[in-house]
Short mmCIF file of C-alpha atoms in Angstrom, two decimals:
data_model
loop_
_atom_site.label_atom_id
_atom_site.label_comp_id
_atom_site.label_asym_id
_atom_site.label_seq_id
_atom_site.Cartn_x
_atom_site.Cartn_y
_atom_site.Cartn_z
CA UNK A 1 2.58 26.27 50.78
CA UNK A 2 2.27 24.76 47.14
CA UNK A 3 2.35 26.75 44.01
CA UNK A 4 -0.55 28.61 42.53
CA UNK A 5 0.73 26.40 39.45
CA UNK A 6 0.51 22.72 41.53
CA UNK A 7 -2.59 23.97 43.13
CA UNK A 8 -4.45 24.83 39.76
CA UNK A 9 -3.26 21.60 38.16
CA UNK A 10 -4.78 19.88 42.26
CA UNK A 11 -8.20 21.62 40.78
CA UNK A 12 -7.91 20.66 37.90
CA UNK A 13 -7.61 16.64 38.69
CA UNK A 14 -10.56 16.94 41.41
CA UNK A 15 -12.61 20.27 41.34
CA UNK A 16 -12.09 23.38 43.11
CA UNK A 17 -13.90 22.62 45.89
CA UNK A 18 -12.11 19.45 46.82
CA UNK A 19 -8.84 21.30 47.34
CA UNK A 20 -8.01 23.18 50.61
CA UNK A 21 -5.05 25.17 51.40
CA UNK A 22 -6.40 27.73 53.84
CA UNK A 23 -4.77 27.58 57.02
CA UNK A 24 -8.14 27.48 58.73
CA UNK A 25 -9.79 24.69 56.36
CA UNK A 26 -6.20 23.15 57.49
CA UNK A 27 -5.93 22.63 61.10
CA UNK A 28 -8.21 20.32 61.38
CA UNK A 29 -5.86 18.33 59.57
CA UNK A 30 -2.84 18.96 61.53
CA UNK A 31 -3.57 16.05 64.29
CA UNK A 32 -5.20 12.54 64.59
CA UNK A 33 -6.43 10.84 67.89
CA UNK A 34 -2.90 10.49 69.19
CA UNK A 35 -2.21 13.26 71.96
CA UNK A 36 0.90 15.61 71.47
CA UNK A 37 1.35 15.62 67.83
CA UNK A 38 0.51 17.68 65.49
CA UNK A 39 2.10 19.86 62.29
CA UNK A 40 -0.10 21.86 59.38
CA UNK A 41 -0.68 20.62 56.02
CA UNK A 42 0.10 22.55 52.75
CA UNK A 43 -3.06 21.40 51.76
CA UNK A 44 -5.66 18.63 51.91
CA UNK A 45 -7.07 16.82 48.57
CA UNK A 46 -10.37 14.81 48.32
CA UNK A 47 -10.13 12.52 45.72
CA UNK A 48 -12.93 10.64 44.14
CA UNK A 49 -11.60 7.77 42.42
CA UNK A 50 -8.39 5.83 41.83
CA UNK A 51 -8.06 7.88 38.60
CA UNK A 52 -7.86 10.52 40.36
CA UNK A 53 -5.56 9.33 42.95
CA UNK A 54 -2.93 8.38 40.40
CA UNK A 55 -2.77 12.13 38.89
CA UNK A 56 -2.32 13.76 42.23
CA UNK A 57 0.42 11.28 43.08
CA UNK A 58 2.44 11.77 40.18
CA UNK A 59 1.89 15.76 40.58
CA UNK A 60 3.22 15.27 44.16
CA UNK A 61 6.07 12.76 43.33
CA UNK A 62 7.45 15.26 40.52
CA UNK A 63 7.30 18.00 42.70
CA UNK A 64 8.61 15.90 45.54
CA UNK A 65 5.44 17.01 47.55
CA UNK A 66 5.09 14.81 50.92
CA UNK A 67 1.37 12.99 50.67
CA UNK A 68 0.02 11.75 53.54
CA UNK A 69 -3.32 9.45 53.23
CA UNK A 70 -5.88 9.98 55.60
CA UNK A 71 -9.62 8.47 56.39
CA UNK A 72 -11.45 9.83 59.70
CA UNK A 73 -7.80 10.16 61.85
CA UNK A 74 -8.90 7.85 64.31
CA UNK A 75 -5.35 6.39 64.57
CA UNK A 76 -3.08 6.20 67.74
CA UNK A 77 0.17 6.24 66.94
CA UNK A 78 0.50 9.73 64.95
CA UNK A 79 0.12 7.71 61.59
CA UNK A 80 -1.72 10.74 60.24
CA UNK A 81 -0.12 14.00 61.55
CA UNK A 82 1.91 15.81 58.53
CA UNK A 83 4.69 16.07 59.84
CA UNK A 84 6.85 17.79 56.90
CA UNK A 85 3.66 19.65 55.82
CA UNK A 86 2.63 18.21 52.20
CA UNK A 87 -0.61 17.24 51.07
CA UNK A 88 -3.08 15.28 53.15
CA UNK A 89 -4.87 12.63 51.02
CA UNK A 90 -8.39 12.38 52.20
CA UNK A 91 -9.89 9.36 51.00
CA UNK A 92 -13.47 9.52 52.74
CA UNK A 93 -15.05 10.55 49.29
CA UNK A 94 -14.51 6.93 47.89
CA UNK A 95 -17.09 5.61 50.67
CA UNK A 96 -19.10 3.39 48.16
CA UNK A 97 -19.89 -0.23 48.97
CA UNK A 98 -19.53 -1.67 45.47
CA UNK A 99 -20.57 -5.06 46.15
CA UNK A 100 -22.00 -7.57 48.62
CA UNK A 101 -21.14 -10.91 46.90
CA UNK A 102 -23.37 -13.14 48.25
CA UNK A 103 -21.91 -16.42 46.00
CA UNK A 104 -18.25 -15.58 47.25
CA UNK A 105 -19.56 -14.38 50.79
CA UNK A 106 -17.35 -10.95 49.62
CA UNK A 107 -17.32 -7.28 50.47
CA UNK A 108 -15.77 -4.75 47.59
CA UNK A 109 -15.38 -1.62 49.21
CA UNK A 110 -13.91 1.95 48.50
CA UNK A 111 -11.36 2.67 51.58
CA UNK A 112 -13.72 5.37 52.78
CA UNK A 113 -16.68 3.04 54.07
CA UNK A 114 -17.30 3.34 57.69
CA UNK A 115 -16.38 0.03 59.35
CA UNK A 116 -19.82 0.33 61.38
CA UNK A 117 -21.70 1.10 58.21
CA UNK A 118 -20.04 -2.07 56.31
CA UNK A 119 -21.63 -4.29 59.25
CA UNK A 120 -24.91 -2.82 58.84
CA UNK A 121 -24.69 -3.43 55.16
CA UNK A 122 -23.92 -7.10 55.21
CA UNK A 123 -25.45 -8.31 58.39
CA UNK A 124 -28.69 -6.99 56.40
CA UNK A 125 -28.08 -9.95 54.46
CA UNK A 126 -27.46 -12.45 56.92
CA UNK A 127 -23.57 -11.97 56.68
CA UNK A 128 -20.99 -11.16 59.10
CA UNK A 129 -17.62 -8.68 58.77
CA UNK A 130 -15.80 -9.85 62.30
CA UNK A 131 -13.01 -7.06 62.28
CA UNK A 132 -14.97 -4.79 65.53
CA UNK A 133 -11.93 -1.76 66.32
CA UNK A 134 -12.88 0.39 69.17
CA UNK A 135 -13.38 2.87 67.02
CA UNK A 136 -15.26 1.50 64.36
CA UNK A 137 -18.76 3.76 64.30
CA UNK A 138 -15.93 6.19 62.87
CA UNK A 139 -12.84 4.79 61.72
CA UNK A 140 -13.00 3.75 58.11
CA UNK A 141 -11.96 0.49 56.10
CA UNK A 142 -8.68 2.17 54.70
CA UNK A 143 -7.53 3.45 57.74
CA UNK A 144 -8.56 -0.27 59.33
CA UNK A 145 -6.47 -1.71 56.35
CA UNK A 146 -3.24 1.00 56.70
CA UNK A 147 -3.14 0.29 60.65
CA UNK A 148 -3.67 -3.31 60.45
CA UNK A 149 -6.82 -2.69 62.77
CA UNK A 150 -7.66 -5.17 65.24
CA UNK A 151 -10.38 -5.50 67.82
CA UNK A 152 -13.00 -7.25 70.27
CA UNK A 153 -13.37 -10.48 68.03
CA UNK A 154 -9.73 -11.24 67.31
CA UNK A 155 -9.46 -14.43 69.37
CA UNK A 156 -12.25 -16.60 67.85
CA UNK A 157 -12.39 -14.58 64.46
CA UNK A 158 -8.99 -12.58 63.82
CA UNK A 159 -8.29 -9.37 62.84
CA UNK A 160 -8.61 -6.38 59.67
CA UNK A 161 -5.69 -8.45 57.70
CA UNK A 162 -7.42 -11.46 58.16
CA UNK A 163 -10.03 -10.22 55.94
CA UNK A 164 -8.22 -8.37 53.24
CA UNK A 165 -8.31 -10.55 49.99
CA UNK A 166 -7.35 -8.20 47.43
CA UNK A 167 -6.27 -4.45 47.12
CA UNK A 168 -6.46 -1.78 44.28
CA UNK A 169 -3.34 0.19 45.26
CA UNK A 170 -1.61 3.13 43.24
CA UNK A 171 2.39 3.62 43.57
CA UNK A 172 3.62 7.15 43.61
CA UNK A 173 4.38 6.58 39.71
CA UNK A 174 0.66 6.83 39.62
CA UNK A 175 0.72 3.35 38.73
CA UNK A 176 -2.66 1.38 39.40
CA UNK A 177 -1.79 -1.96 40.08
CA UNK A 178 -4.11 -4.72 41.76
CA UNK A 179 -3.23 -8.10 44.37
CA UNK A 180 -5.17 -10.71 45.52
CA UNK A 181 -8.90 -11.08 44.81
CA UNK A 182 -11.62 -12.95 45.27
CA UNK A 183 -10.21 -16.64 45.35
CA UNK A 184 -9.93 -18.50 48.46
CA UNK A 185 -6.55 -20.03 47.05
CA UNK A 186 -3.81 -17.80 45.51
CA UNK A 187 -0.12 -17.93 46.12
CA UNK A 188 0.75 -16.65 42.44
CA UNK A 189 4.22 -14.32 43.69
CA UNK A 190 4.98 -13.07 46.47
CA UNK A 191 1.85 -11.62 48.83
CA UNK A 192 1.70 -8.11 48.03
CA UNK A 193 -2.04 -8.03 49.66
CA UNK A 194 -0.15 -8.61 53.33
CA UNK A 195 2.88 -6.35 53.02
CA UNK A 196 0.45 -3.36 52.39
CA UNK A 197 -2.30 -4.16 55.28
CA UNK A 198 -0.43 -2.45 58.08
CA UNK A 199 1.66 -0.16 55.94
CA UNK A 200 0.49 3.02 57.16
CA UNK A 201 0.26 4.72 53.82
CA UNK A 202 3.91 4.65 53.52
CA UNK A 203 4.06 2.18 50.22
CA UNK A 204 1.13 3.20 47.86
CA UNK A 205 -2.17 4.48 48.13
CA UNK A 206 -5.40 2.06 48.87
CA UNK A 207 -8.38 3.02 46.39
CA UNK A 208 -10.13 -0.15 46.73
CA UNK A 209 -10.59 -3.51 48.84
CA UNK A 210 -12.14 -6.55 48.63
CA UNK A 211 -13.11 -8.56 52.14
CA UNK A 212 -13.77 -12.00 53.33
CA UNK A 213 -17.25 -12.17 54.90
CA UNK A 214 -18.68 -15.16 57.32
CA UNK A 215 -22.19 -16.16 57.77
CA UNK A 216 -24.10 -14.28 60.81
CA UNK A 217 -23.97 -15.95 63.83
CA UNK A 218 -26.91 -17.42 64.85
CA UNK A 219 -27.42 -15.96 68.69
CA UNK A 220 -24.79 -14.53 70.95
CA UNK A 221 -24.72 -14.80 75.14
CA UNK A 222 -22.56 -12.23 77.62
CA UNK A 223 -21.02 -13.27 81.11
CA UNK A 224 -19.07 -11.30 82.90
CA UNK A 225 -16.90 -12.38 85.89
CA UNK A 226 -14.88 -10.58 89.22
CA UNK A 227 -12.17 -11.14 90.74
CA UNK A 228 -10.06 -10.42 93.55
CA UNK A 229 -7.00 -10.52 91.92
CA UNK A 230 -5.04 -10.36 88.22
CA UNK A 231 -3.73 -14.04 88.17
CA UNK A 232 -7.00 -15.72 88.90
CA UNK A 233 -8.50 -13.52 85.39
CA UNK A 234 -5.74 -14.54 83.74
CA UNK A 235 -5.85 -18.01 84.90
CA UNK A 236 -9.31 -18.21 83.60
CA UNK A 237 -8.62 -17.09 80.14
CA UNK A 238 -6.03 -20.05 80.21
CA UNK A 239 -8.21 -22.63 81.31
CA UNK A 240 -10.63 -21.43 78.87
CA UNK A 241 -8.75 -22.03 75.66
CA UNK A 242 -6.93 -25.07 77.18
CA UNK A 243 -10.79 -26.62 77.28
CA UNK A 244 -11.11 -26.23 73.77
CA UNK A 245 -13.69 -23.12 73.81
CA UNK A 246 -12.93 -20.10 71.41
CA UNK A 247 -14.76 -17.34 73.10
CA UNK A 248 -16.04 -14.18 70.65
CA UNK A 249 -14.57 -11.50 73.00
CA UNK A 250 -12.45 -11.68 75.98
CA UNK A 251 -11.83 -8.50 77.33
CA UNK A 252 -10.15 -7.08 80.71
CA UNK A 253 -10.42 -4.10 83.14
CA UNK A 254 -8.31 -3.47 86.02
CA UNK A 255 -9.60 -1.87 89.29
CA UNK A 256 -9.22 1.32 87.80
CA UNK A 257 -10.41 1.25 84.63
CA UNK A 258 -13.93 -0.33 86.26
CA UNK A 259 -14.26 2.39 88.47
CA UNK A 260 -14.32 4.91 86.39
CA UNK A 261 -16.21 3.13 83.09
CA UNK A 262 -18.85 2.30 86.51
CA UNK A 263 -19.33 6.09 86.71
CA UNK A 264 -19.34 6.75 83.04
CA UNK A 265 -21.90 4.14 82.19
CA UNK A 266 -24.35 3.24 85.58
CA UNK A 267 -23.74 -0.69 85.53
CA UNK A 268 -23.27 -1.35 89.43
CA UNK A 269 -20.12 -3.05 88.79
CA UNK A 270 -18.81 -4.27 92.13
CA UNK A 271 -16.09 -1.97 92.68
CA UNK A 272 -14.01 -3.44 95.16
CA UNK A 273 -13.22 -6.53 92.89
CA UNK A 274 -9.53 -6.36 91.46
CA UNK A 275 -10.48 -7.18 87.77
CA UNK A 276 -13.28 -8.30 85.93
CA UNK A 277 -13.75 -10.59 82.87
CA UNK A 278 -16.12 -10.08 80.25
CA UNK A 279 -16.70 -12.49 77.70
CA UNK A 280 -19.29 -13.29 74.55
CA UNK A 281 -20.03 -16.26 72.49
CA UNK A 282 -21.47 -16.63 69.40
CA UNK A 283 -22.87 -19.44 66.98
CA UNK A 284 -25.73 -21.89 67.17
CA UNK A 285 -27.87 -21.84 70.32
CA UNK A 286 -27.42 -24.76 71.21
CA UNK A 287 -23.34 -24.65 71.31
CA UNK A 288 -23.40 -21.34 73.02
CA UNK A 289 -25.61 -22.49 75.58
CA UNK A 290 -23.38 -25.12 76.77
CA UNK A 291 -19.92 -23.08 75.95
CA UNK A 292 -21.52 -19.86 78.39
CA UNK A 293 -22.26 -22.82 81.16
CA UNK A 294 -19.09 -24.34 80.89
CA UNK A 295 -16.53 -20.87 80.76
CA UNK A 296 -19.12 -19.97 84.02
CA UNK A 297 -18.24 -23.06 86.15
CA UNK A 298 -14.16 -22.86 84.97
CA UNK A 299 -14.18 -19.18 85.69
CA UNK A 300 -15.76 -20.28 89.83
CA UNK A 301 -12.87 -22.99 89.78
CA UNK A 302 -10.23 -20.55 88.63
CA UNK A 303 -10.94 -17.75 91.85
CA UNK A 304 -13.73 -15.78 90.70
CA UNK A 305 -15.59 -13.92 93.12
CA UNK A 306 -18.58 -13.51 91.25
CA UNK A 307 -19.94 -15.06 87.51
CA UNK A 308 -23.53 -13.34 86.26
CA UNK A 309 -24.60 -14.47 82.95
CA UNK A 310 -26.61 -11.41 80.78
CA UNK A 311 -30.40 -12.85 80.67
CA UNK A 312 -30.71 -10.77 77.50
CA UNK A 313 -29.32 -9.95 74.41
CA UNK A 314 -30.41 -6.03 75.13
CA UNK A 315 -28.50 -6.69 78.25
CA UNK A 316 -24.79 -8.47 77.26
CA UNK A 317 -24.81 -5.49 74.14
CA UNK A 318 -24.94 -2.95 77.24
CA UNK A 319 -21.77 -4.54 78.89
CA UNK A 320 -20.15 -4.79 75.65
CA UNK A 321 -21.03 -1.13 74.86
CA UNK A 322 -19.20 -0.14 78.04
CA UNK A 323 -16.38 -1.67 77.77
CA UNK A 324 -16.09 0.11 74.38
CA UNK A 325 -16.45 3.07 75.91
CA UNK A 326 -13.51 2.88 78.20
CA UNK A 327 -10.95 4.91 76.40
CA UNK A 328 -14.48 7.91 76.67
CA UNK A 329 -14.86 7.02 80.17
CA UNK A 330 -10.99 7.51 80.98
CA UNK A 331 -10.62 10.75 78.85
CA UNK A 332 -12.63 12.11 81.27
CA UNK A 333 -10.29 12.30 84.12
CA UNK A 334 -7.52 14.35 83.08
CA UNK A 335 -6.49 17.08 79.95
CA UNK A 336 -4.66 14.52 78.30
CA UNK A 337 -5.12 10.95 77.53
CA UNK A 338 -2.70 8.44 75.99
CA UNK A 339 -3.99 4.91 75.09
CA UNK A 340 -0.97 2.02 73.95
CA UNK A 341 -1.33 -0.85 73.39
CA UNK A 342 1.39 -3.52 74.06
CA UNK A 343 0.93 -7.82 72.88
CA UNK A 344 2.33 -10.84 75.31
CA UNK A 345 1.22 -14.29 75.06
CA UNK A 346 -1.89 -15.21 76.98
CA UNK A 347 0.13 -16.84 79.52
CA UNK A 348 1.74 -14.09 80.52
CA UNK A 349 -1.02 -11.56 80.76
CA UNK A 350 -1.11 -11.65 84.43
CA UNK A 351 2.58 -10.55 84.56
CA UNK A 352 2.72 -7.61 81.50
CA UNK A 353 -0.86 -6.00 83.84
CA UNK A 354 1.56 -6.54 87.51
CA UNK A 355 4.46 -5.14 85.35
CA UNK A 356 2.01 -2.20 83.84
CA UNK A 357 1.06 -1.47 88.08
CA UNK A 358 4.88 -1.41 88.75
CA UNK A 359 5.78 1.09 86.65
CA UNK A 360 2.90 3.19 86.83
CA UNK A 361 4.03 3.56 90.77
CA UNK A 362 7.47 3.74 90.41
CA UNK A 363 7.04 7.22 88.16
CA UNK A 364 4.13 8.48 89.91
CA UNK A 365 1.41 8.04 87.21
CA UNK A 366 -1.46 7.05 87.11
CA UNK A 367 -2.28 4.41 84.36
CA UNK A 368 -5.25 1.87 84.40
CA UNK A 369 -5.45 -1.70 82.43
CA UNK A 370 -7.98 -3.09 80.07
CA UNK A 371 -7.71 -4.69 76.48
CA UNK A 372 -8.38 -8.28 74.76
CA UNK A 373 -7.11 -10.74 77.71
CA UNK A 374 -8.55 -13.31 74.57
CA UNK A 375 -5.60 -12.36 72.50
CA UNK A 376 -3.20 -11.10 75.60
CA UNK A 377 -3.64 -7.63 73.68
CA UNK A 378 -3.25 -4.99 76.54
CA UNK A 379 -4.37 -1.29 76.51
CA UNK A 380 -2.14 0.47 79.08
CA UNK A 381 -4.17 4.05 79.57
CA UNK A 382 -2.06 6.98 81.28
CA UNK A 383 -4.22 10.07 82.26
CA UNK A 384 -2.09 13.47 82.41
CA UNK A 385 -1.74 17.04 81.06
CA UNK A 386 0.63 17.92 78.60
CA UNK A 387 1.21 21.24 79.51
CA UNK A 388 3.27 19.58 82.56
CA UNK A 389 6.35 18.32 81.04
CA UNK A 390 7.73 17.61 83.91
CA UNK A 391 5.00 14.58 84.29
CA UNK A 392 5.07 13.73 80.78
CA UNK A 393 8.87 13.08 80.78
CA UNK A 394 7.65 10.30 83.21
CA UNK A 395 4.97 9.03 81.39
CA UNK A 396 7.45 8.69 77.92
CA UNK A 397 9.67 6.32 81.01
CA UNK A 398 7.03 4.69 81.90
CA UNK A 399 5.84 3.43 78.24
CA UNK A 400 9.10 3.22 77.38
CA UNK A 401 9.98 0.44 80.19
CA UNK A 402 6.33 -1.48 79.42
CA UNK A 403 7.64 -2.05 75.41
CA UNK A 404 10.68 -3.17 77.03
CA UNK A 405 8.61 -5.07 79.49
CA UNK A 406 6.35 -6.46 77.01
CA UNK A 407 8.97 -7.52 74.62
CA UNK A 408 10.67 -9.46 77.35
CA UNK A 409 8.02 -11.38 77.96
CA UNK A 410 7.97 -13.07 74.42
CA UNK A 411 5.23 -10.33 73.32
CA UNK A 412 5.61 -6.84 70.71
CA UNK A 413 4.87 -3.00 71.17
CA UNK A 414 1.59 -3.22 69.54
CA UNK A 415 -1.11 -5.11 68.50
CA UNK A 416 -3.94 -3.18 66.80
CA UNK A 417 -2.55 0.32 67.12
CA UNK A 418 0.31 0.27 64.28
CA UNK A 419 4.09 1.89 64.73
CA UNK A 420 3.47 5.54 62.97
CA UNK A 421 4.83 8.56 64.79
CA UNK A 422 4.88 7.87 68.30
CA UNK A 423 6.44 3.95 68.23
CA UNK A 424 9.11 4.29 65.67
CA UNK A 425 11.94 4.72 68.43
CA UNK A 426 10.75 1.17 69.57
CA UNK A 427 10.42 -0.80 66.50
CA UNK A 428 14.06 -1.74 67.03
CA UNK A 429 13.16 -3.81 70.30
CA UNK A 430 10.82 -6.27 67.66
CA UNK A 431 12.52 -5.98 64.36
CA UNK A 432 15.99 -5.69 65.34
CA UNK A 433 18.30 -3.31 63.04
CA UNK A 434 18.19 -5.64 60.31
CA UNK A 435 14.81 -6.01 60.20
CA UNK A 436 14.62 -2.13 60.08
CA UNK A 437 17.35 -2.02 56.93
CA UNK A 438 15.07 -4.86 55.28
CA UNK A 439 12.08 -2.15 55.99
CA UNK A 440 13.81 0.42 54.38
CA UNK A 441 15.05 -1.24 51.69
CA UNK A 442 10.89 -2.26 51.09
CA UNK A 443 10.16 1.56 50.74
CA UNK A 444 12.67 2.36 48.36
CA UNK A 445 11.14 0.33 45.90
CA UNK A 446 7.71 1.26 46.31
CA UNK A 447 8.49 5.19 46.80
CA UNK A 448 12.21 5.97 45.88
CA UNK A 449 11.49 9.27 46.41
CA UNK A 450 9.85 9.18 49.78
CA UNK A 451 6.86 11.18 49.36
CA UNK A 452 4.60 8.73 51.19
CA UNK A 453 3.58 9.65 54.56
CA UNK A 454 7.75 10.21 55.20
CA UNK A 455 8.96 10.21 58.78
CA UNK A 456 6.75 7.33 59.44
CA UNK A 457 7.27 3.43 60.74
CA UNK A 458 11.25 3.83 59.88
CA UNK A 459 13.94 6.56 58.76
CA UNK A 460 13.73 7.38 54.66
CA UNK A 461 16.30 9.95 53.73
CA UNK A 462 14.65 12.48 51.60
CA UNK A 463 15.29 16.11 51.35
CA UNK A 464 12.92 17.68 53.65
CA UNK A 465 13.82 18.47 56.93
CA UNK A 466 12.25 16.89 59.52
CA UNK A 467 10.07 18.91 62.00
CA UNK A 468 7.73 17.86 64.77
CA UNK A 469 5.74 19.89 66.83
CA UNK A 470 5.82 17.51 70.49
#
């Protein structure tokens, strides 16, 4: 619990209102979208501006209060959960869209915008935000930014740090310091901008953001192809780039994964098929038109059973919408669903989903395949109960040989998802141990006292004990 005395001084800073510290107002606070964590808050704050931000932060860091920033907990690695109690930093007050810079083709945002409500916002104006996560009718900018969000689009248009130009940022000192901008050129120090997209809350506090926009794409086209077995889709995504065409989307389903996304969603998805393809273009008619044609006749010479082009737009948005609503369709199966995501060159795509099939049978679980076969970003989705721990003991073996599989294979454990909570055991495998010091060495000199978001991405001795609830 904290004081009555750092509570009052918590009101004081934001209202009374915009501090809870019941346990009931709490609990919703005590997990994220990652099964199998979770740990109570001492109390949740709602801050309004960056102001406001830099009081509570120097309140917390000299009381040595843990502060853990948080937008709509969408995140899958257990980036969120509170895990030596503290206070959770909601940010999804500052939701204002400041500016739509039409000149500089920017976007200056507070970090609590909705990611889907930033795309309505600018493609109102005939401009275009690419950075599309899964979970981006929900998920916020700031929690985009803190994961280092990725998404549908990342082949032909990158991902969330792709698009970050500058940061307002406050250091547990309650410093407010700024990076970056709005100019296309800058290399004035070192690039503070990139070290915090993908931090994870663990080096400062994001209370604003400025973004790169693109014009709108003129038209878009869907095609979708099947396919009897993994190489020949992973073959085709090969050939693709090789001929010089930078798709939109590329995404991947397994057998499995189709089945049960079939059921969820009515498309009449040929079932028996191994894997299926589905892939968008975008940009002038004209260039679409011929790029849909021409990924059509390489995915027929590359094995496909099947190729159907979407004869409307109403039509390749439906597909699209489906395959977004995988991780739904699979949550449906079982009590418990875990989604990871593991990165391996495009080339080796084919082997990371035979290696993903391997180890699902050799521990007895049942895990289907789908992700951005663009980008050779994999989503590896096991369906259990948690309440068995018998089974989950295999599932943690089976993820556990994937990274290692994954890594092998010149790839990373994770793309889009972040490190958090559940993948700090395994950031060795990328990093290496000096890579992790180097890491460590980072925080201290952002937060030499540990308060952010501790327990998180790599060890930081403070003097809380550590407890999770697993």
């Amino acid at each position: 619990m904290i004081s009555p005395e750092v509570k009052a001084q918590l009101q004081a800073l934001v209202g009374d209102k915009w501090v809870l510290d019941r346990p009931a107002d709490l609990y919703a606070y005590s997990y994220d979208a990652t099964p199998m964590y979770q740990a109570m808050p001492d109390a949740v704050v709602f801050p309004a501006s960056a102001q406001e931000v830099s009081g509570i932060l120097q309140l917390a860091n000299t009381h040595q209060i843990p502060i853990i920033t948080r937008g709509s907990g969408t995140n899958l690695a257990g980036s969120t959960i509170p895990i030596q109690s503290g206070i959770v930093l909601n940010m999804n007050r500052m939701n204002q869209i400041h500016e739509i810079d039409t000149a500089n083709l920017t976007a200056t945002v507070g970090p609590g915008v909705v990611t889907a409500n930033l795309h309505h916002a600018v493609e109102a104006l005939g401009l275009f935000y690419p950075p599309d996560p899964g979970s981006m009718r929900i998920s916020t900018i700031g929690g985009n930014i803190a994961q280092g969000a990725g998404g549908m689009r990342g082949l032909k248009y990158g991902v969330t740090k792709d698009y970050v130009m500058g940061l307002e940022y406050v250091l547990p000192s309650g410093e407010i310091l700024r990076c970056g901008g709005k100019n296309v050129k800058d290399v004035a120090g070192y690039d503070m901008t990139r070290l915090l997209v993908g931090s994870e809350g663990t080096l400062a506090v994001i209370t604003e953001v400025t973004l790169k926009l693109l014009p709108l794409p003129e038209t878009k086209r869907t095609l979708v192809a099947y396919y009897r077995n993994l190489v020949d889709a992973a073959k085709t995504v090969e050939a693709i780039i090789a001929s010089k065409i930078i798709p939109a989307t590329v995404e991947f389903m397994d057998q499995g994964t189709m089945k049960v996304v079939d059921d969820f969603a009515k498309l009449g998805l040929p079932l028996e098929m191994k894997s299926m393809l589905l892939i968008e273009q975008d940009g002038p008619a004209e260039v679409v038109n011929r790029d849909i044609e021409q990924i059509a006749t390489i995915a027929q010479e590359h094995g496909a059973a099947g190729v159907e082009v979407a004869s409307t737009p109403e039509e390749g948005a439906k597909l699209l919408a489906a395959r977004r609503a995988a991780l739904s369709a699979l949550s449906r199966l079982k009590p418990t669903t875990i989604l990871e995501d593991a990165t391996v060159p495009r080339s080796r795509l084919a082997e990371m989903v035979e290696e993903v099939e391997r180890v699902a049978e050799k521990y007895g679980v049942q895990i289907c395949t789908f992700g951005h076969a663009g980008d050779g970003n994999l989503h590896p989705t096991c369906m259990t109960d948690e309440r068995n721990r018998e089974e989950i003991e295999r599932v943690e073996k089976a993820f556990e040989e994937i990274f290692h599989a994954a890594i092998r294979l010149g790839g990373t454990i994770t793309g889009e998802h972040g490190v958090g909570l559940a993948k700090k055991d395994f950031l060795h495998l990328k990093t290496g141990e000096a890579g992790l010091e180097l890491m460590q060495r980072l925080k201290a000199a952002f937060d030499p006292n540990g308060i952010l978001n501790p327990g998180k991405i790599v060890n930081f001795t403070n003097r809380r004990r550590l407890v999770v609830q697993r």
